[in-house]
PDB file of C-alpha atoms in Angstrom:
ATOM      1  CA  GLN A   1       0.000   0.000   0.000  1.00  0.00           C
ATOM      2  CA  VAL A   2       1.009   3.643  -0.376  1.00  0.00           C
ATOM      3  CA  GLN A   3       3.253   4.901   2.417  1.00  0.00           C
ATOM      4  CA  LEU A   4       4.870   8.259   3.026  1.00  0.00           C
ATOM      5  CA  VAL A   5       7.515   8.113   5.742  1.00  0.00           C
ATOM      6  CA  GLN A   6       8.982  11.358   6.985  1.00  0.00           C
ATOM      7  CA  SER A   7      12.211  12.150   8.764  1.00  0.00           C
ATOM      8  CA  GLY A   8      12.368  12.639  12.498  1.00  0.00           C
ATOM      9  CA  ALA A   9      11.750  15.608  14.759  1.00  0.00           C
ATOM     10  CA  GLU A  10      14.080  18.585  14.587  1.00  0.00           C
ATOM     11  CA  VAL A  11      15.017  21.370  16.992  1.00  0.00           C
ATOM     12  CA  LYS A  12      16.469  24.464  15.396  1.00  0.00           C
ATOM     13  CA  LYS A  13      17.556  27.914  16.494  1.00  0.00           C
ATOM     14  CA  PRO A  14      16.005  31.059  15.018  1.00  0.00           C
ATOM     15  CA  GLY A  15      17.635  31.974  11.735  1.00  0.00           C
ATOM     16  CA  ALA A  16      18.655  28.411  10.932  1.00  0.00           C
ATOM     17  CA  SER A  17      17.297  26.157   8.198  1.00  0.00           C
ATOM     18  CA  VAL A  18      15.575  22.784   8.369  1.00  0.00           C
ATOM     19  CA  LYS A  19      15.208  20.105   5.709  1.00  0.00           C
ATOM     20  CA  VAL A  20      12.468  17.491   6.045  1.00  0.00           C
ATOM     21  CA  SER A  21      12.347  14.379   3.900  1.00  0.00           C
ATOM     22  CA  CYS A  22       9.408  12.267   2.772  1.00  0.00           C
ATOM     23  CA  LYS A  23      10.102   8.801   1.366  1.00  0.00           C
ATOM     24  CA  ALA A  24       7.360   7.293  -0.771  1.00  0.00           C
ATOM     25  CA  SER A  25       6.632   3.646  -1.398  1.00  0.00           C
ATOM     26  CA  GLY A  26       3.825   1.535  -2.807  1.00  0.00           C
ATOM     27  CA  TYR A  27       3.316   3.581  -5.986  1.00  0.00           C
ATOM     28  CA  ILE A  28       5.195   5.124  -8.877  1.00  0.00           C
ATOM     29  CA  PHE A  29       6.866   8.156  -7.317  1.00  0.00           C
ATOM     30  CA  THR A  30       6.458  10.399 -10.364  1.00  0.00           C
ATOM     31  CA  GLY A  31       2.744   9.632 -10.555  1.00  0.00           C
ATOM     32  CA  HIS A  32       1.752  11.773  -7.576  1.00  0.00           C
ATOM     33  CA  TYR A  33       2.386  15.433  -6.916  1.00  0.00           C
ATOM     34  CA  MET A  34       3.959  15.923  -3.500  1.00  0.00           C
ATOM     35  CA  HIS A  35       2.533  18.667  -1.328  1.00  0.00           C
ATOM     36  CA  TRP A  36       3.640  20.060   2.017  1.00  0.00           C
ATOM     37  CA  VAL A  37       1.215  21.180   4.714  1.00  0.00           C
ATOM     38  CA  ARG A  38       2.036  22.452   8.171  1.00  0.00           C
ATOM     39  CA  GLN A  39       0.120  22.743  11.417  1.00  0.00           C
ATOM     40  CA  ALA A  40       1.207  25.005  14.253  1.00  0.00           C
ATOM     41  CA  PRO A  41       0.330  23.890  17.803  1.00  0.00           C
ATOM     42  CA  GLY A  42      -3.420  24.095  18.309  1.00  0.00           C
ATOM     43  CA  GLN A  43      -3.938  25.615  14.874  1.00  0.00           C
ATOM     44  CA  GLY A  44      -5.381  24.538  11.539  1.00  0.00           C
ATOM     45  CA  LEU A  45      -3.811  23.142   8.386  1.00  0.00           C
ATOM     46  CA  GLU A  46      -1.740  25.493   6.255  1.00  0.00           C
ATOM     47  CA  TRP A  47      -0.766  24.619   2.692  1.00  0.00           C
ATOM     48  CA  MET A  48       2.830  25.476   1.804  1.00  0.00           C
ATOM     49  CA  GLY A  49       3.295  24.306  -1.769  1.00  0.00           C
ATOM     50  CA  TRP A  50       3.888  21.318  -4.011  1.00  0.00           C
ATOM     51  CA  ILE A  51       6.340  19.789  -6.402  1.00  0.00           C
ATOM     52  CA  ASN A  52       5.811  17.763  -9.529  1.00  0.00           C
ATOM     53  CA  PRO A  53       8.260  14.866  -9.086  1.00  0.00           C
ATOM     54  CA  HIS A  54       8.251  14.233 -12.813  1.00  0.00           C
ATOM     55  CA  SER A  55       9.235  17.721 -13.925  1.00  0.00           C
ATOM     56  CA  ASP A  56      10.878  18.941 -10.682  1.00  0.00           C
ATOM     57  CA  ALA A  57       8.752  22.090 -10.939  1.00  0.00           C
ATOM     58  CA  PRO A  58       7.617  23.553  -7.601  1.00  0.00           C
ATOM     59  CA  THR A  59       4.734  25.887  -6.760  1.00  0.00           C
ATOM     60  CA  TYR A  60       4.875  27.746  -3.466  1.00  0.00           C
ATOM     61  CA  ALA A  61       2.281  29.581  -1.402  1.00  0.00           C
ATOM     62  CA  GLN A  62       3.001  33.301  -1.447  1.00  0.00           C
ATOM     63  CA  LYS A  63       3.610  33.317   2.309  1.00  0.00           C
ATOM     64  CA  PHE A  64       6.603  31.001   1.992  1.00  0.00           C
ATOM     65  CA  HIS A  65       7.911  31.706  -1.495  1.00  0.00           C
ATOM     66  CA  ASP A  66      11.116  33.408  -0.365  1.00  0.00           C
ATOM     67  CA  ARG A  67      12.008  30.909   2.369  1.00  0.00           C
ATOM     68  CA  VAL A  68      10.944  27.466   1.142  1.00  0.00           C
ATOM     69  CA  THR A  69      12.567  25.108  -1.338  1.00  0.00           C
ATOM     70  CA  MET A  70      10.915  21.868  -2.427  1.00  0.00           C
ATOM     71  CA  THR A  71      12.952  19.269  -4.255  1.00  0.00           C
ATOM     72  CA  ARG A  72      12.899  15.585  -4.996  1.00  0.00           C
ATOM     73  CA  ASP A  73      15.255  12.716  -5.711  1.00  0.00           C
ATOM     74  CA  THR A  74      13.518  10.214  -7.965  1.00  0.00           C
ATOM     75  CA  SER A  75      16.315   7.650  -7.514  1.00  0.00           C
ATOM     76  CA  ILE A  76      15.257   7.172  -3.886  1.00  0.00           C
ATOM     77  CA  SER A  77      11.562   8.147  -4.258  1.00  0.00           C
ATOM     78  CA  THR A  78      11.988  10.958  -1.765  1.00  0.00           C
ATOM     79  CA  ALA A  79      10.749  14.520  -1.606  1.00  0.00           C
ATOM     80  CA  PHE A  80      12.344  17.251   0.472  1.00  0.00           C
ATOM     81  CA  MET A  81      11.129  20.506   1.959  1.00  0.00           C
ATOM     82  CA  GLU A  82      13.675  23.017   3.210  1.00  0.00           C
ATOM     83  CA  LEU A  83      12.589  26.082   5.160  1.00  0.00           C
ATOM     84  CA  SER A  84      15.163  28.785   5.840  1.00  0.00           C
ATOM     85  CA  ARG A  85      15.462  31.776   8.172  1.00  0.00           C
ATOM     86  CA  LEU A  86      13.400  29.972  10.783  1.00  0.00           C
ATOM     87  CA  ARG A  87      11.362  31.932  13.313  1.00  0.00           C
ATOM     88  CA  SER A  88       9.617  30.816  16.474  1.00  0.00           C
ATOM     89  CA  ASP A  89       6.264  30.871  14.686  1.00  0.00           C
ATOM     90  CA  ASP A  90       7.571  28.218  12.280  1.00  0.00           C
ATOM     91  CA  THR A  91       7.259  25.732  15.124  1.00  0.00           C
ATOM     92  CA  ALA A  92       4.807  23.218  13.715  1.00  0.00           C
ATOM     93  CA  ILE A  93       4.211  19.710  12.470  1.00  0.00           C
ATOM     94  CA  TYR A  94       5.110  19.482   8.806  1.00  0.00           C
ATOM     95  CA  TYR A  95       3.294  16.923   6.658  1.00  0.00           C
ATOM     96  CA  CYS A  96       3.947  15.688   3.167  1.00  0.00           C
ATOM     97  CA  ALA A  97       0.874  14.601   1.247  1.00  0.00           C
ATOM     98  CA  GLY A  98       0.475  12.896  -2.104  1.00  0.00           C
ATOM     99  CA  VAL A  99      -2.013  14.153  -4.691  1.00  0.00           C
ATOM    100  CA  VAL A 100      -2.970  12.309  -7.851  1.00  0.00           C
ATOM    101  CA  PRO A 101      -2.972  14.847 -10.697  1.00  0.00           C
ATOM    102  CA  ALA A 102      -6.495  15.798 -11.710  1.00  0.00           C
ATOM    103  CA  LEU A 103      -8.242  18.529 -13.686  1.00  0.00           C
ATOM    104  CA  ASN A 104      -9.891  19.786 -10.492  1.00  0.00           C
ATOM    105  CA  GLY A 105      -6.580  19.986  -8.653  1.00  0.00           C
ATOM    106  CA  GLY A 106      -6.920  16.669  -6.901  1.00  0.00           C
ATOM    107  CA  TYR A 107      -7.058  15.928  -3.193  1.00  0.00           C
ATOM    108  CA  PHE A 108      -4.644  14.901  -0.454  1.00  0.00           C
ATOM    109  CA  GLN A 109      -5.072  11.176  -0.669  1.00  0.00           C
ATOM    110  CA  HIS A 110      -2.050  10.016   1.301  1.00  0.00           C
ATOM    111  CA  TRP A 111      -0.280  11.695   4.197  1.00  0.00           C
ATOM    112  CA  GLY A 112       3.029  11.249   5.927  1.00  0.00           C
ATOM    113  CA  GLN A 113       3.105  10.820   9.674  1.00  0.00           C
ATOM    114  CA  GLY A 114       4.305  14.376  10.200  1.00  0.00           C
ATOM    115  CA  THR A 115       7.601  15.875  11.370  1.00  0.00           C
ATOM    116  CA  LEU A 116       7.691  18.177  14.389  1.00  0.00           C
ATOM    117  CA  VAL A 117       9.991  21.140  13.886  1.00  0.00           C
ATOM    118  CA  THR A 118      10.646  23.201  16.985  1.00  0.00           C
ATOM    119  CA  VAL A 119      12.297  26.601  16.658  1.00  0.00           C
ATOM    120  CA  SER A 120      13.721  27.809  19.940  1.00  0.00           C
ATOM    121  CA  SER A 121      16.723  29.705  21.161  1.00  0.00           C
TER     122      SER A 121
ATOM    123  CA  SER B   1      -6.785  34.901  -1.914  1.00  0.00           C
ATOM    124  CA  TYR B   2      -9.615  32.429  -1.621  1.00  0.00           C
ATOM    125  CA  VAL B   3     -11.018  31.969   1.890  1.00  0.00           C
ATOM    126  CA  LEU B   4     -12.961  29.029   3.325  1.00  0.00           C
ATOM    127  CA  THR B   5     -14.919  29.629   6.523  1.00  0.00           C
ATOM    128  CA  GLN B   6     -16.058  26.884   8.894  1.00  0.00           C
ATOM    129  CA  PRO B   7     -17.819  27.075  12.272  1.00  0.00           C
ATOM    130  CA  PRO B   8     -15.323  26.543  15.103  1.00  0.00           C
ATOM    131  CA  SER B   9     -17.381  23.797  16.690  1.00  0.00           C
ATOM    132  CA  VAL B  10     -20.322  21.493  16.140  1.00  0.00           C
ATOM    133  CA  SER B  11     -21.766  19.080  18.661  1.00  0.00           C
ATOM    134  CA  GLY B  12     -24.381  16.385  18.793  1.00  0.00           C
ATOM    135  CA  ALA B  13     -25.551  13.438  20.839  1.00  0.00           C
ATOM    136  CA  PRO B  14     -24.756   9.906  19.727  1.00  0.00           C
ATOM    137  CA  GLY B  15     -27.110   8.815  16.977  1.00  0.00           C
ATOM    138  CA  GLN B  16     -27.892  12.337  15.856  1.00  0.00           C
ATOM    139  CA  THR B  17     -26.753  14.081  12.691  1.00  0.00           C
ATOM    140  CA  ALA B  18     -23.870  16.555  12.645  1.00  0.00           C
ATOM    141  CA  ARG B  19     -23.519  19.020   9.793  1.00  0.00           C
ATOM    142  CA  ILE B  20     -20.345  20.992   9.139  1.00  0.00           C
ATOM    143  CA  THR B  21     -20.495  23.874   6.703  1.00  0.00           C
ATOM    144  CA  CYS B  22     -17.707  25.323   4.581  1.00  0.00           C
ATOM    145  CA  GLY B  23     -18.389  28.742   3.123  1.00  0.00           C
ATOM    146  CA  GLY B  24     -16.586  30.230   0.160  1.00  0.00           C
ATOM    147  CA  SER B  25     -17.344  32.530  -2.747  1.00  0.00           C
ATOM    148  CA  ASN B  26     -19.122  30.489  -5.406  1.00  0.00           C
ATOM    149  CA  ILE B  27     -17.721  27.323  -3.882  1.00  0.00           C
ATOM    150  CA  GLY B  28     -20.387  25.360  -5.726  1.00  0.00           C
ATOM    151  CA  ILE B  29     -18.313  25.448  -8.904  1.00  0.00           C
ATOM    152  CA  LYS B  30     -15.281  23.940  -7.178  1.00  0.00           C
ATOM    153  CA  SER B  31     -14.518  20.421  -6.011  1.00  0.00           C
ATOM    154  CA  VAL B  32     -14.526  20.241  -2.224  1.00  0.00           C
ATOM    155  CA  HIS B  33     -12.688  17.665  -0.170  1.00  0.00           C
ATOM    156  CA  TRP B  34     -13.001  16.911   3.538  1.00  0.00           C
ATOM    157  CA  TYR B  35     -10.459  15.613   6.047  1.00  0.00           C
ATOM    158  CA  GLN B  36     -10.830  14.226   9.539  1.00  0.00           C
ATOM    159  CA  GLN B  37      -8.006  14.754  12.021  1.00  0.00           C
ATOM    160  CA  LYS B  38      -7.927  13.111  15.414  1.00  0.00           C
ATOM    161  CA  PRO B  39      -5.541  14.343  18.137  1.00  0.00           C
ATOM    162  CA  GLY B  40      -1.942  13.426  17.473  1.00  0.00           C
ATOM    163  CA  GLN B  41      -2.678  11.962  14.048  1.00  0.00           C
ATOM    164  CA  ALA B  42      -2.292  13.016  10.443  1.00  0.00           C
ATOM    165  CA  PRO B  43      -5.445  14.067   8.581  1.00  0.00           C
ATOM    166  CA  VAL B  44      -7.478  11.420   6.797  1.00  0.00           C
ATOM    167  CA  LEU B  45      -9.536  12.004   3.660  1.00  0.00           C
ATOM    168  CA  VAL B  46     -13.221  11.251   4.348  1.00  0.00           C
ATOM    169  CA  VAL B  47     -14.963  12.835   1.331  1.00  0.00           C
ATOM    170  CA  TYR B  48     -13.535  13.888  -2.012  1.00  0.00           C
ATOM    171  CA  ASP B  49     -14.964  15.594  -5.081  1.00  0.00           C
ATOM    172  CA  ASN B  50     -17.870  16.992  -3.035  1.00  0.00           C
ATOM    173  CA  SER B  51     -19.611  13.723  -2.250  1.00  0.00           C
ATOM    174  CA  ASP B  52     -17.466  10.660  -2.960  1.00  0.00           C
ATOM    175  CA  ARG B  53     -16.069   8.477  -0.176  1.00  0.00           C
ATOM    176  CA  PRO B  54     -12.700   6.733  -0.192  1.00  0.00           C
ATOM    177  CA  SER B  55     -12.801   3.020   0.457  1.00  0.00           C
ATOM    178  CA  GLY B  56     -13.077   2.263   4.152  1.00  0.00           C
ATOM    179  CA  ILE B  57     -14.989   5.423   5.038  1.00  0.00           C
ATOM    180  CA  PRO B  58     -18.456   4.655   6.456  1.00  0.00           C
ATOM    181  CA  GLU B  59     -21.541   5.617   4.487  1.00  0.00           C
ATOM    182  CA  ARG B  60     -22.505   7.800   7.464  1.00  0.00           C
ATOM    183  CA  PHE B  61     -20.154  10.424   6.007  1.00  0.00           C
ATOM    184  CA  SER B  62     -21.639  12.331   3.082  1.00  0.00           C
ATOM    185  CA  GLY B  63     -21.024  15.619   1.356  1.00  0.00           C
ATOM    186  CA  SER B  64     -22.818  18.209  -0.750  1.00  0.00           C
ATOM    187  CA  ASN B  65     -21.857  21.452  -2.422  1.00  0.00           C
ATOM    188  CA  SER B  66     -23.950  24.246  -3.889  1.00  0.00           C
ATOM    189  CA  GLY B  67     -23.873  28.012  -4.178  1.00  0.00           C
ATOM    190  CA  ASN B  68     -21.599  29.465  -1.533  1.00  0.00           C
ATOM    191  CA  THR B  69     -21.680  26.543   0.914  1.00  0.00           C
ATOM    192  CA  ALA B  70     -20.385  23.005   1.019  1.00  0.00           C
ATOM    193  CA  THR B  71     -21.558  20.663   3.764  1.00  0.00           C
ATOM    194  CA  LEU B  72     -20.161  17.540   5.372  1.00  0.00           C
ATOM    195  CA  THR B  73     -22.884  15.493   7.047  1.00  0.00           C
ATOM    196  CA  ILE B  74     -22.155  12.831   9.630  1.00  0.00           C
ATOM    197  CA  SER B  75     -25.232  10.675  10.217  1.00  0.00           C
ATOM    198  CA  ARG B  76     -25.748   8.623  13.360  1.00  0.00           C
ATOM    199  CA  VAL B  77     -22.807  10.271  15.064  1.00  0.00           C
ATOM    200  CA  GLU B  78     -20.567   8.021  17.157  1.00  0.00           C
ATOM    201  CA  ALA B  79     -18.025   8.789  19.855  1.00  0.00           C
ATOM    202  CA  GLY B  80     -15.276   7.787  17.437  1.00  0.00           C
ATOM    203  CA  ASP B  81     -16.253  10.646  15.118  1.00  0.00           C
ATOM    204  CA  GLU B  82     -14.921  13.213  17.580  1.00  0.00           C
ATOM    205  CA  ALA B  83     -12.215  15.043  15.680  1.00  0.00           C
ATOM    206  CA  ASP B  84     -11.331  18.195  13.803  1.00  0.00           C
ATOM    207  CA  TYR B  85     -12.682  18.418  10.264  1.00  0.00           C
ATOM    208  CA  TYR B  86     -11.266  20.528   7.443  1.00  0.00           C
ATOM    209  CA  CYS B  87     -12.645  21.349   4.027  1.00  0.00           C
ATOM    210  CA  GLN B  88     -10.241  22.011   1.144  1.00  0.00           C
ATOM    211  CA  VAL B  89     -10.390  23.265  -2.438  1.00  0.00           C
ATOM    212  CA  TRP B  90      -8.049  24.078  -5.273  1.00  0.00           C
ATOM    213  CA  ASP B  91      -8.276  27.662  -6.448  1.00  0.00           C
ATOM    214  CA  SER B  92      -7.678  27.296 -10.174  1.00  0.00           C
ATOM    215  CA  SER B  93      -7.250  31.037 -10.744  1.00  0.00           C
ATOM    216  CA  SER B  94      -4.115  31.087  -8.601  1.00  0.00           C
ATOM    217  CA  ASP B  95      -3.149  27.383  -8.667  1.00  0.00           C
ATOM    218  CA  LEU B  96      -3.176  27.403  -4.890  1.00  0.00           C
ATOM    219  CA  TYR B  97      -4.661  24.954  -2.435  1.00  0.00           C
ATOM    220  CA  VAL B  98      -6.779  26.261   0.428  1.00  0.00           C
ATOM    221  CA  PHE B  99      -7.936  24.682   3.688  1.00  0.00           C
ATOM    222  CA  GLY B 100     -10.910  25.759   5.705  1.00  0.00           C
ATOM    223  CA  THR B 101     -10.494  27.092   9.219  1.00  0.00           C
ATOM    224  CA  GLY B 102     -11.463  23.758  10.769  1.00  0.00           C
ATOM    225  CA  THR B 103     -14.383  22.543  12.881  1.00  0.00           C
ATOM    226  CA  LYS B 104     -14.153  20.589  16.097  1.00  0.00           C
ATOM    227  CA  VAL B 105     -16.887  17.959  16.345  1.00  0.00           C
ATOM    228  CA  THR B 106     -17.870  16.970  19.869  1.00  0.00           C
ATOM    229  CA  VAL B 107     -20.103  14.023  20.636  1.00  0.00           C
ATOM    230  CA  LEU B 108     -22.095  14.797  23.763  1.00  0.00           C
TER     231      LEU B 108
END
């Protein structure tokens, strides 16, 4: 079955960068777009952007466009999300989620288990 | 940017029907998807494309979408349905994905 397995929890200082990985299995990696969604403590879901694993083309939410980089390595079926210039309000659980391409944009069919990133001095 | 508004909370006694609304400008022309999130867990898709259910999701979960409001209906509510629920759409004009503000469902 489809599985998305993310890297472990991270603790970072303000101003640093963090890179979270998401390893996919159970399907053809280039057949799903990989999205990233975050959730601050006690808050709702916030969409950050997505990458087309086939073309390596990312699309970012305006809020993150100057701090986030989404990449992928098809040889190991893994997507990456790097967030730079971290602030305390970046403390959140970061999820990867797979979307099957569709004319209506598709939906988040499969989710990783989440990676807690804590930003603290 | 496109905004989706949900009530912060909805409650109901076991066996009753819970309805969660998701308001957005002309949302009826978009495909709406719904996710259930229990504490400490990743979200789970419960309804996609307005009214379809993934395999394994009980028939008690149903969805509709018209005008400026989409609705997730949970029939015969059970204690295990207690969770946060989020609606989501794709805004084609900006190629951005949007989540609703989330609704906490409490079973009394």
